[in-house]
Amino acid sequence: MNILVINSGSSSIKYLLLDMRTEAVLCSGAVERIGEEMGNLSHKIAPGTMGESQVSLSEPIANHEKGMHLVIALITDPERGVVKSKDEITAIGHRIVQGGDLFTASCLVDDEVVAGLEKLVPLAPVHNPGHLAGIRVARELFPGTPQVTVFDTVFHQTMPPRAFMYALPYELYDELKLRRYGFHGTSHCYVTKEAAKFLGKPVDDVNLITVHLGNGSSMCAVQGGKSVDTSMGLTPLEGLIMGTRCGDTDLAIYPLLEAAKGLNITEINDLTNKKSGFKGICGMNDLRDIHKAVAEGNARARLALDMFGYRNRKYIGSYMAVLGRVDAIVFTAGIGENDPVSRELSCRGLSALGVELDHERNQSGERGARDIGAKSSKVRVLVIPTNEELEIARQTAEVLRAR
Ligand code: ADP
């Protein structure tokens, strides 16, 4: 069974083809700058293996349809293709950012699902139109192939109302579905299952705090394998301090910004999503650059790092209060998997709550799933590499099996 995972944005299509017998990645790539004067396609065959090879193209790519045609041509190329024809693709899994409260599970795409996604565009104006473009083209080009939507929000659909409601007038929830949805659900779901395996416990028996720290960052309180709270909200802006997003702030800042700086809502949205977080504090959004700057004595970079660690710590502490019993704190994604300093700052001062790091294991350059907690730590501290594409493919396969 070969599953093609597609993450279609407004001007890009990222894709990955997996052989589900071994879960090996046959090929992966990205079509970028769709609709611009010049487009790009980079395609890797057998990525991450000894036999890895790459193909790059630069040409105008007018729309998603053209982009998908190029991808199919590469995947089925008589010489370098990884399959003979597109019929060898058993199913397609589409990553969808916002499923609102219309979608509580991954599901087979039909006209009703497409209509639901269209209805959700006001909640996800940046993401859902790009996903819809990808689904339309994939349905046209693979007419007999089952297609499945896998949502970033679904894992968090188990949050209780006390966690997902905003304390705004209730009518706004009824009328506009304004509530917290949470994101990165595919990643939180994947590392929850992997952490349960690592701990040797059934997944519905684990209580975890999963900490996804990347360019976008979020945390999740997992009780009995299910999300009961998460740091992102109606959009991915809420919660932790991120590469360019501010996370939690006082909403009263916005009218003040309007009055003092003449900024309109669009500009404020841009400011909070694209010019804040690490970037807003020290001008850099990549943590590796921030570390270099800290080493050179840059005080703003130091402040950004301190703020990041402090916010993470506050959330870990509050999720410990939410959960009562915590089996493990699980770090994942670009920063969570690779940066010992961030993990140390996030766990600092939590020994009274039973969280202690083994500093040597935290610093070691080990890869893969590992325990970096001290022997004496009551709460295990794990690093588990995330794999959102594999989780999308697995959920796609599950939906097919359940048909
Ligand atoms: P995205 O949210 O875009 O998927 P990633 O999960 O790839 O982001 O994480 C990107 C972040 O991870 C960047 O801030 C980058 O600096 C950081 N990162 C990646 N590798 C390392 C590393 N070896 N050490 C420290 N930080 C790293």
PDB file of N, CA and C in Angstrom, residues 79-174:
ATOM      1  N   GLU A  79      12.314   6.371 -15.977  1.00  0.00           N
ATOM      2  CA  GLU A  79      13.668   6.031 -15.514  1.00  0.00           C
ATOM      3  C   GLU A  79      13.839   6.181 -14.009  1.00  0.00           C
ATOM      4  N   ARG A  80      13.426   7.340 -13.478  1.00  0.00           N
ATOM      5  CA  ARG A  80      13.742   7.622 -12.063  1.00  0.00           C
ATOM      6  C   ARG A  80      12.513   7.562 -11.157  1.00  0.00           C
ATOM      7  N   GLY A  81      11.369   7.201 -11.741  1.00  0.00           N
ATOM      8  CA  GLY A  81      10.147   7.179 -10.942  1.00  0.00           C
ATOM      9  C   GLY A  81      10.177   6.099  -9.875  1.00  0.00           C
ATOM     10  N   VAL A  82       9.448   6.306  -8.788  1.00  0.00           N
ATOM     11  CA  VAL A  82       9.427   5.300  -7.708  1.00  0.00           C
ATOM     12  C   VAL A  82       8.236   4.352  -7.855  1.00  0.00           C
ATOM     13  N   VAL A  83       7.274   4.711  -8.728  1.00  0.00           N
ATOM     14  CA  VAL A  83       6.183   3.788  -9.071  1.00  0.00           C
ATOM     15  C   VAL A  83       5.988   3.823 -10.589  1.00  0.00           C
ATOM     16  N   LYS A  84       5.339   2.770 -11.128  1.00  0.00           N
ATOM     17  CA  LYS A  84       5.193   2.683 -12.594  1.00  0.00           C
ATOM     18  C   LYS A  84       4.098   3.613 -13.089  1.00  0.00           C
ATOM     19  N   SER A  85       3.005   3.671 -12.325  1.00  0.00           N
ATOM     20  CA  SER A  85       1.918   4.554 -12.748  1.00  0.00           C
ATOM     21  C   SER A  85       1.201   5.062 -11.511  1.00  0.00           C
ATOM     22  N   LYS A  86       0.353   6.081 -11.711  1.00  0.00           N
ATOM     23  CA  LYS A  86      -0.306   6.647 -10.532  1.00  0.00           C
ATOM     24  C   LYS A  86      -1.319   5.675  -9.927  1.00  0.00           C
ATOM     25  N   ASP A  87      -1.644   4.598 -10.666  1.00  0.00           N
ATOM     26  CA  ASP A  87      -2.540   3.581 -10.088  1.00  0.00           C
ATOM     27  C   ASP A  87      -1.905   2.862  -8.902  1.00  0.00           C
ATOM     28  N   GLU A  88      -0.576   2.955  -8.814  1.00  0.00           N
ATOM     29  CA  GLU A  88       0.099   2.299  -7.682  1.00  0.00           C
ATOM     30  C   GLU A  88      -0.009   3.125  -6.407  1.00  0.00           C
ATOM     31  N   ILE A  89      -0.631   4.287  -6.503  1.00  0.00           N
ATOM     32  CA  ILE A  89      -0.872   5.081  -5.287  1.00  0.00           C
ATOM     33  C   ILE A  89      -2.233   4.676  -4.734  1.00  0.00           C
ATOM     34  N   THR A  90      -2.222   4.042  -3.569  1.00  0.00           N
ATOM     35  CA  THR A  90      -3.447   3.447  -3.022  1.00  0.00           C
ATOM     36  C   THR A  90      -4.398   4.513  -2.494  1.00  0.00           C
ATOM     37  N   ALA A  91      -3.826   5.541  -1.849  1.00  0.00           N
ATOM     38  CA  ALA A  91      -4.681   6.578  -1.253  1.00  0.00           C
ATOM     39  C   ALA A  91      -3.873   7.846  -1.075  1.00  0.00           C
ATOM     40  N   ILE A  92      -4.601   8.945  -0.892  1.00  0.00           N
ATOM     41  CA  ILE A  92      -3.952  10.240  -0.662  1.00  0.00           C
ATOM     42  C   ILE A  92      -4.442  10.785   0.680  1.00  0.00           C
ATOM     43  N   GLY A  93      -3.486  11.212   1.504  1.00  0.00           N
ATOM     44  CA  GLY A  93      -3.837  11.832   2.798  1.00  0.00           C
ATOM     45  C   GLY A  93      -3.540  13.316   2.727  1.00  0.00           C
ATOM     46  N   HIS A  94      -4.555  14.131   3.005  1.00  0.00           N
ATOM     47  CA  HIS A  94      -4.372  15.584   2.935  1.00  0.00           C
ATOM     48  C   HIS A  94      -4.256  16.172   4.333  1.00  0.00           C
ATOM     49  N   ARG A  95      -3.203  16.948   4.560  1.00  0.00           N
ATOM     50  CA  ARG A  95      -3.083  17.637   5.840  1.00  0.00           C
ATOM     51  C   ARG A  95      -3.968  18.893   5.812  1.00  0.00           C
ATOM     52  N   ILE A  96      -4.819  19.014   6.831  1.00  0.00           N
ATOM     53  CA  ILE A  96      -5.707  20.173   6.916  1.00  0.00           C
ATOM     54  C   ILE A  96      -5.470  20.858   8.260  1.00  0.00           C
ATOM     55  N   VAL A  97      -5.238  22.169   8.230  1.00  0.00           N
ATOM     56  CA  VAL A  97      -4.941  22.891   9.475  1.00  0.00           C
ATOM     57  C   VAL A  97      -6.198  23.002  10.351  1.00  0.00           C
ATOM     58  N   GLN A  98      -7.287  23.489   9.788  1.00  0.00           N
ATOM     59  CA  GLN A  98      -8.451  23.826  10.624  1.00  0.00           C
ATOM     60  C   GLN A  98      -9.666  22.963  10.269  1.00  0.00           C
ATOM     61  N   GLY A  99     -10.063  22.132  11.215  1.00  0.00           N
ATOM     62  CA  GLY A  99     -11.279  21.330  11.001  1.00  0.00           C
ATOM     63  C   GLY A  99     -12.447  21.840  11.829  1.00  0.00           C
ATOM     64  N   GLY A 100     -12.214  22.954  12.555  1.00  0.00           N
ATOM     65  CA  GLY A 100     -13.273  23.531  13.388  1.00  0.00           C
ATOM     66  C   GLY A 100     -13.884  22.477  14.294  1.00  0.00           C
ATOM     67  N   ASP A 101     -15.189  22.644  14.635  1.00  0.00           N
ATOM     68  CA  ASP A 101     -15.799  21.535  15.368  1.00  0.00           C
ATOM     69  C   ASP A 101     -16.694  20.699  14.451  1.00  0.00           C
ATOM     70  N   LEU A 102     -16.505  20.902  13.122  1.00  0.00           N
ATOM     71  CA  LEU A 102     -17.231  20.062  12.148  1.00  0.00           C
ATOM     72  C   LEU A 102     -16.576  18.697  12.015  1.00  0.00           C
ATOM     73  N   PHE A 103     -15.257  18.650  12.249  1.00  0.00           N
ATOM     74  CA  PHE A 103     -14.531  17.388  12.025  1.00  0.00           C
ATOM     75  C   PHE A 103     -13.912  16.898  13.333  1.00  0.00           C
ATOM     76  N   THR A 104     -14.337  15.738  13.770  1.00  0.00           N
ATOM     77  CA  THR A 104     -13.822  15.184  15.025  1.00  0.00           C
ATOM     78  C   THR A 104     -13.003  13.914  14.771  1.00  0.00           C
ATOM     79  N   ALA A 105     -12.774  13.608  13.506  1.00  0.00           N
ATOM     80  CA  ALA A 105     -11.928  12.457  13.147  1.00  0.00           C
ATOM     81  C   ALA A 105     -11.441  12.649  11.717  1.00  0.00           C
ATOM     82  N   SER A 106     -10.386  11.930  11.356  1.00  0.00           N
ATOM     83  CA  SER A 106      -9.950  11.923   9.957  1.00  0.00           C
ATOM     84  C   SER A 106     -11.056  11.277   9.146  1.00  0.00           C
ATOM     85  N   CYS A 107     -11.250  11.726   7.908  1.00  0.00           N
ATOM     86  CA  CYS A 107     -12.375  11.137   7.154  1.00  0.00           C
ATOM     87  C   CYS A 107     -12.122  11.103   5.652  1.00  0.00           C
ATOM     88  N   LEU A 108     -12.871  10.236   4.976  1.00  0.00           N
ATOM     89  CA  LEU A 108     -12.799  10.128   3.522  1.00  0.00           C
ATOM     90  C   LEU A 108     -13.366  11.383   2.885  1.00  0.00           C
ATOM     91  N   VAL A 109     -12.694  11.889   1.863  1.00  0.00           N
ATOM     92  CA  VAL A 109     -13.158  13.111   1.212  1.00  0.00           C
ATOM     93  C   VAL A 109     -14.343  12.806   0.303  1.00  0.00           C
ATOM     94  N   ASP A 110     -15.409  13.563   0.486  1.00  0.00           N
ATOM     95  CA  ASP A 110     -16.520  13.551  -0.479  1.00  0.00           C
ATOM     96  C   ASP A 110     -17.003  14.996  -0.618  1.00  0.00           C
ATOM     97  N   ASP A 111     -18.074  15.202  -1.370  1.00  0.00           N
ATOM     98  CA  ASP A 111     -18.522  16.585  -1.608  1.00  0.00           C
ATOM     99  C   ASP A 111     -18.906  17.272  -0.305  1.00  0.00           C
ATOM    100  N   GLU A 112     -19.423  16.488   0.634  1.00  0.00           N
ATOM    101  CA  GLU A 112     -19.848  17.071   1.909  1.00  0.00           C
ATOM    102  C   GLU A 112     -18.642  17.584   2.714  1.00  0.00           C
ATOM    103  N   VAL A 113     -17.552  16.808   2.670  1.00  0.00           N
ATOM    104  CA  VAL A 113     -16.324  17.215   3.373  1.00  0.00           C
ATOM    105  C   VAL A 113     -15.784  18.507   2.743  1.00  0.00           C
ATOM    106  N   VAL A 114     -15.793  18.556   1.419  1.00  0.00           N
ATOM    107  CA  VAL A 114     -15.312  19.760   0.731  1.00  0.00           C
ATOM    108  C   VAL A 114     -16.178  20.961   1.124  1.00  0.00           C
ATOM    109  N   ALA A 115     -17.490  20.757   1.183  1.00  0.00           N
ATOM    110  CA  ALA A 115     -18.394  21.850   1.563  1.00  0.00           C
ATOM    111  C   ALA A 115     -18.100  22.301   3.004  1.00  0.00           C
ATOM    112  N   GLY A 116     -17.802  21.330   3.884  1.00  0.00           N
ATOM    113  CA  GLY A 116     -17.457  21.650   5.275  1.00  0.00           C
ATOM    114  C   GLY A 116     -16.191  22.493   5.343  1.00  0.00           C
ATOM    115  N   LEU A 117     -15.197  22.117   4.544  1.00  0.00           N
ATOM    116  CA  LEU A 117     -13.935  22.867   4.545  1.00  0.00           C
ATOM    117  C   LEU A 117     -14.150  24.286   4.023  1.00  0.00           C
ATOM    118  N   GLU A 118     -15.044  24.400   3.035  1.00  0.00           N
ATOM    119  CA  GLU A 118     -15.347  25.737   2.497  1.00  0.00           C
ATOM    120  C   GLU A 118     -15.996  26.592   3.580  1.00  0.00           C
ATOM    121  N   LYS A 119     -16.869  25.970   4.351  1.00  0.00           N
ATOM    122  CA  LYS A 119     -17.557  26.682   5.431  1.00  0.00           C
ATOM    123  C   LYS A 119     -16.575  27.182   6.493  1.00  0.00           C
ATOM    124  N   LEU A 120     -15.464  26.455   6.626  1.00  0.00           N
ATOM    125  CA  LEU A 120     -14.487  26.807   7.667  1.00  0.00           C
ATOM    126  C   LEU A 120     -13.471  27.853   7.222  1.00  0.00           C
ATOM    127  N   VAL A 121     -13.536  28.277   5.955  1.00  0.00           N
ATOM    128  CA  VAL A 121     -12.544  29.241   5.455  1.00  0.00           C
ATOM    129  C   VAL A 121     -12.465  30.504   6.337  1.00  0.00           C
ATOM    130  N   PRO A 122     -13.601  31.065   6.826  1.00  0.00           N
ATOM    131  CA  PRO A 122     -13.469  32.257   7.670  1.00  0.00           C
ATOM    132  C   PRO A 122     -12.631  32.017   8.938  1.00  0.00           C
ATOM    133  N   LEU A 123     -12.623  30.775   9.442  1.00  0.00           N
ATOM    134  CA  LEU A 123     -11.802  30.475  10.628  1.00  0.00           C
ATOM    135  C   LEU A 123     -10.329  30.266  10.275  1.00  0.00           C
ATOM    136  N   ALA A 124     -10.049  29.910   9.036  1.00  0.00           N
ATOM    137  CA  ALA A 124      -8.658  29.652   8.631  1.00  0.00           C
ATOM    138  C   ALA A 124      -8.418  30.227   7.246  1.00  0.00           C
ATOM    139  N   PRO A 125      -8.535  31.578   7.117  1.00  0.00           N
ATOM    140  CA  PRO A 125      -8.448  32.189   5.782  1.00  0.00           C
ATOM    141  C   PRO A 125      -7.091  32.012   5.126  1.00  0.00           C
ATOM    142  N   VAL A 126      -6.041  31.789   5.933  1.00  0.00           N
ATOM    143  CA  VAL A 126      -4.708  31.649   5.339  1.00  0.00           C
ATOM    144  C   VAL A 126      -4.485  30.213   4.833  1.00  0.00           C
ATOM    145  N   HIS A 127      -5.023  29.228   5.556  1.00  0.00           N
ATOM    146  CA  HIS A 127      -4.687  27.835   5.235  1.00  0.00           C
ATOM    147  C   HIS A 127      -5.723  27.087   4.399  1.00  0.00           C
ATOM    148  N   ASN A 128      -7.005  27.145   4.814  1.00  0.00           N
ATOM    149  CA  ASN A 128      -7.975  26.240   4.184  1.00  0.00           C
ATOM    150  C   ASN A 128      -8.157  26.434   2.676  1.00  0.00           C
ATOM    151  N   PRO A 129      -8.080  27.674   2.129  1.00  0.00           N
ATOM    152  CA  PRO A 129      -8.210  27.786   0.666  1.00  0.00           C
ATOM    153  C   PRO A 129      -7.109  27.023  -0.076  1.00  0.00           C
ATOM    154  N   GLY A 130      -5.890  27.034   0.432  1.00  0.00           N
ATOM    155  CA  GLY A 130      -4.785  26.281  -0.187  1.00  0.00           C
ATOM    156  C   GLY A 130      -5.037  24.781  -0.109  1.00  0.00           C
ATOM    157  N   HIS A 131      -5.557  24.330   1.061  1.00  0.00           N
ATOM    158  CA  HIS A 131      -5.869  22.895   1.191  1.00  0.00           C
ATOM    159  C   HIS A 131      -6.953  22.501   0.186  1.00  0.00           C
ATOM    160  N   LEU A 132      -7.952  23.368   0.053  1.00  0.00           N
ATOM    161  CA  LEU A 132      -9.053  23.065  -0.868  1.00  0.00           C
ATOM    162  C   LEU A 132      -8.550  22.969  -2.300  1.00  0.00           C
ATOM    163  N   ALA A 133      -7.621  23.858  -2.656  1.00  0.00           N
ATOM    164  CA  ALA A 133      -7.059  23.822  -4.021  1.00  0.00           C
ATOM    165  C   ALA A 133      -6.378  22.470  -4.237  1.00  0.00           C
ATOM    166  N   GLY A 134      -5.622  22.012  -3.243  1.00  0.00           N
ATOM    167  CA  GLY A 134      -4.919  20.717  -3.346  1.00  0.00           C
ATOM    168  C   GLY A 134      -5.906  19.564  -3.478  1.00  0.00           C
ATOM    169  N   ILE A 135      -6.985  19.608  -2.692  1.00  0.00           N
ATOM    170  CA  ILE A 135      -7.977  18.516  -2.735  1.00  0.00           C
ATOM    171  C   ILE A 135      -8.675  18.488  -4.096  1.00  0.00           C
ATOM    172  N   ARG A 136      -9.059  19.655  -4.595  1.00  0.00           N
ATOM    173  CA  ARG A 136      -9.762  19.701  -5.895  1.00  0.00           C
ATOM    174  C   ARG A 136      -8.908  19.082  -6.988  1.00  0.00           C
ATOM    175  N   VAL A 137      -7.642  19.495  -7.040  1.00  0.00           N
ATOM    176  CA  VAL A 137      -6.748  18.992  -8.090  1.00  0.00           C
ATOM    177  C   VAL A 137      -6.506  17.496  -7.906  1.00  0.00           C
ATOM    178  N   ALA A 138      -6.287  17.063  -6.676  1.00  0.00           N
ATOM    179  CA  ALA A 138      -6.012  15.636  -6.441  1.00  0.00           C
ATOM    180  C   ALA A 138      -7.234  14.790  -6.817  1.00  0.00           C
ATOM    181  N   ARG A 139      -8.428  15.298  -6.552  1.00  0.00           N
ATOM    182  CA  ARG A 139      -9.637  14.522  -6.906  1.00  0.00           C
ATOM    183  C   ARG A 139      -9.776  14.425  -8.430  1.00  0.00           C
ATOM    184  N   GLU A 140      -9.372  15.505  -9.128  1.00  0.00           N
ATOM    185  CA  GLU A 140      -9.454  15.483 -10.592  1.00  0.00           C
ATOM    186  C   GLU A 140      -8.421  14.529 -11.189  1.00  0.00           C
ATOM    187  N   LEU A 141      -7.190  14.604 -10.659  1.00  0.00           N
ATOM    188  CA  LEU A 141      -6.104  13.833 -11.253  1.00  0.00           C
ATOM    189  C   LEU A 141      -6.070  12.375 -10.795  1.00  0.00           C
ATOM    190  N   PHE A 142      -6.691  12.094  -9.649  1.00  0.00           N
ATOM    191  CA  PHE A 142      -6.742  10.704  -9.139  1.00  0.00           C
ATOM    192  C   PHE A 142      -8.203  10.351  -8.884  1.00  0.00           C
ATOM    193  N   PRO A 143      -9.021  10.262  -9.954  1.00  0.00           N
ATOM    194  CA  PRO A 143     -10.473  10.153  -9.744  1.00  0.00           C
ATOM    195  C   PRO A 143     -10.914   8.913  -8.967  1.00  0.00           C
ATOM    196  N   GLY A 144     -10.205   7.779  -9.120  1.00  0.00           N
ATOM    197  CA  GLY A 144     -10.694   6.579  -8.420  1.00  0.00           C
ATOM    198  C   GLY A 144      -9.977   6.328  -7.095  1.00  0.00           C
ATOM    199  N   THR A 145      -9.070   7.230  -6.722  1.00  0.00           N
ATOM    200  CA  THR A 145      -8.232   6.963  -5.549  1.00  0.00           C
ATOM    201  C   THR A 145      -8.866   7.564  -4.293  1.00  0.00           C
ATOM    202  N   PRO A 146      -9.019   6.765  -3.221  1.00  0.00           N
ATOM    203  CA  PRO A 146      -9.599   7.333  -2.003  1.00  0.00           C
ATOM    204  C   PRO A 146      -8.708   8.446  -1.429  1.00  0.00           C
ATOM    205  N   GLN A 147      -9.358   9.491  -0.975  1.00  0.00           N
ATOM    206  CA  GLN A 147      -8.621  10.623  -0.407  1.00  0.00           C
ATOM    207  C   GLN A 147      -9.138  10.847   1.010  1.00  0.00           C
ATOM    208  N   VAL A 148      -8.220  11.151   1.898  1.00  0.00           N
ATOM    209  CA  VAL A 148      -8.572  11.281   3.314  1.00  0.00           C
ATOM    210  C   VAL A 148      -8.063  12.633   3.823  1.00  0.00           C
ATOM    211  N   THR A 149      -8.864  13.297   4.639  1.00  0.00           N
ATOM    212  CA  THR A 149      -8.412  14.540   5.271  1.00  0.00           C
ATOM    213  C   THR A 149      -8.006  14.233   6.708  1.00  0.00           C
ATOM    214  N   VAL A 150      -6.838  14.747   7.085  1.00  0.00           N
ATOM    215  CA  VAL A 150      -6.325  14.570   8.454  1.00  0.00           C
ATOM    216  C   VAL A 150      -6.081  15.974   9.012  1.00  0.00           C
ATOM    217  N   PHE A 151      -6.709  16.254  10.139  1.00  0.00           N
ATOM    218  CA  PHE A 151      -6.782  17.636  10.631  1.00  0.00           C
ATOM    219  C   PHE A 151      -5.830  17.894  11.804  1.00  0.00           C
ATOM    220  N   ASP A 152      -5.221  19.089  11.811  1.00  0.00           N
ATOM    221  CA  ASP A 152      -4.370  19.496  12.949  1.00  0.00           C
ATOM    222  C   ASP A 152      -5.183  19.695  14.225  1.00  0.00           C
ATOM    223  N   THR A 153      -6.465  19.939  14.060  1.00  0.00           N
ATOM    224  CA  THR A 153      -7.317  20.277  15.205  1.00  0.00           C
ATOM    225  C   THR A 153      -7.974  19.060  15.857  1.00  0.00           C
ATOM    226  N   VAL A 154      -8.047  17.932  15.131  1.00  0.00           N
ATOM    227  CA  VAL A 154      -8.884  16.812  15.603  1.00  0.00           C
ATOM    228  C   VAL A 154      -8.433  16.264  16.960  1.00  0.00           C
ATOM    229  N   PHE A 155      -7.121  16.148  17.160  1.00  0.00           N
ATOM    230  CA  PHE A 155      -6.638  15.566  18.416  1.00  0.00           C
ATOM    231  C   PHE A 155      -7.154  16.362  19.626  1.00  0.00           C
ATOM    232  N   HIS A 156      -7.374  17.661  19.418  1.00  0.00           N
ATOM    233  CA  HIS A 156      -7.792  18.526  20.535  1.00  0.00           C
ATOM    234  C   HIS A 156      -9.314  18.608  20.686  1.00  0.00           C
ATOM    235  N   GLN A 157     -10.037  17.860  19.870  1.00  0.00           N
ATOM    236  CA  GLN A 157     -11.505  17.908  19.958  1.00  0.00           C
ATOM    237  C   GLN A 157     -12.016  17.271  21.256  1.00  0.00           C
ATOM    238  N   THR A 158     -11.124  16.635  22.001  1.00  0.00           N
ATOM    239  CA  THR A 158     -11.535  16.036  23.280  1.00  0.00           C
ATOM    240  C   THR A 158     -11.403  17.027  24.442  1.00  0.00           C
ATOM    241  N   MET A 159     -10.962  18.259  24.148  1.00  0.00           N
ATOM    242  CA  MET A 159     -10.866  19.258  25.238  1.00  0.00           C
ATOM    243  C   MET A 159     -12.260  19.535  25.795  1.00  0.00           C
ATOM    244  N   PRO A 160     -12.385  19.657  27.110  1.00  0.00           N
ATOM    245  CA  PRO A 160     -13.696  20.004  27.667  1.00  0.00           C
ATOM    246  C   PRO A 160     -13.983  21.495  27.474  1.00  0.00           C
ATOM    247  N   PRO A 161     -15.285  21.889  27.516  1.00  0.00           N
ATOM    248  CA  PRO A 161     -15.629  23.301  27.310  1.00  0.00           C
ATOM    249  C   PRO A 161     -14.860  24.255  28.224  1.00  0.00           C
ATOM    250  N   ARG A 162     -14.589  23.836  29.476  1.00  0.00           N
ATOM    251  CA  ARG A 162     -13.884  24.772  30.365  1.00  0.00           C
ATOM    252  C   ARG A 162     -12.502  25.113  29.822  1.00  0.00           C
ATOM    253  N   ALA A 163     -11.932  24.245  28.993  1.00  0.00           N
ATOM    254  CA  ALA A 163     -10.616  24.514  28.413  1.00  0.00           C
ATOM    255  C   ALA A 163     -10.720  25.211  27.055  1.00  0.00           C
ATOM    256  N   PHE A 164     -11.787  24.896  26.298  1.00  0.00           N
ATOM    257  CA  PHE A 164     -11.803  25.478  24.937  1.00  0.00           C
ATOM    258  C   PHE A 164     -12.592  26.778  24.816  1.00  0.00           C
ATOM    259  N   MET A 165     -13.408  27.115  25.813  1.00  0.00           N
ATOM    260  CA  MET A 165     -14.203  28.354  25.689  1.00  0.00           C
ATOM    261  C   MET A 165     -13.360  29.583  26.040  1.00  0.00           C
ATOM    262  N   TYR A 166     -13.614  30.691  25.345  1.00  0.00           N
ATOM    263  CA  TYR A 166     -13.084  31.988  25.761  1.00  0.00           C
ATOM    264  C   TYR A 166     -14.150  32.638  26.630  1.00  0.00           C
ATOM    265  N   ALA A 167     -13.726  33.404  27.623  1.00  0.00           N
ATOM    266  CA  ALA A 167     -14.699  34.086  28.484  1.00  0.00           C
ATOM    267  C   ALA A 167     -15.164  35.386  27.821  1.00  0.00           C
ATOM    268  N   LEU A 168     -15.671  35.225  26.598  1.00  0.00           N
ATOM    269  CA  LEU A 168     -16.255  36.335  25.830  1.00  0.00           C
ATOM    270  C   LEU A 168     -17.771  36.110  25.844  1.00  0.00           C
ATOM    271  N   PRO A 169     -18.579  37.078  25.398  1.00  0.00           N
ATOM    272  CA  PRO A 169     -20.028  36.842  25.372  1.00  0.00           C
ATOM    273  C   PRO A 169     -20.356  35.525  24.656  1.00  0.00           C
ATOM    274  N   TYR A 170     -21.175  34.688  25.296  1.00  0.00           N
ATOM    275  CA  TYR A 170     -21.433  33.325  24.821  1.00  0.00           C
ATOM    276  C   TYR A 170     -21.995  33.314  23.390  1.00  0.00           C
ATOM    277  N   GLU A 171     -22.746  34.380  23.059  1.00  0.00           N
ATOM    278  CA  GLU A 171     -23.360  34.450  21.717  1.00  0.00           C
ATOM    279  C   GLU A 171     -22.294  34.351  20.613  1.00  0.00           C
ATOM    280  N   LEU A 172     -21.085  34.853  20.918  1.00  0.00           N
ATOM    281  CA  LEU A 172     -20.033  34.828  19.890  1.00  0.00           C
ATOM    282  C   LEU A 172     -19.616  33.387  19.574  1.00  0.00           C
ATOM    283  N   TYR A 173     -19.714  32.530  20.571  1.00  0.00           N
ATOM    284  CA  TYR A 173     -19.424  31.115  20.337  1.00  0.00           C
ATOM    285  C   TYR A 173     -20.539  30.496  19.491  1.00  0.00           C
ATOM    286  N   ASP A 174     -21.779  30.778  19.893  1.00  0.00           N
ATOM    287  CA  ASP A 174     -22.929  30.237  19.146  1.00  0.00           C
ATOM    288  C   ASP A 174     -22.914  30.693  17.695  1.00  0.00           C
TER     289      ASP A 174
END
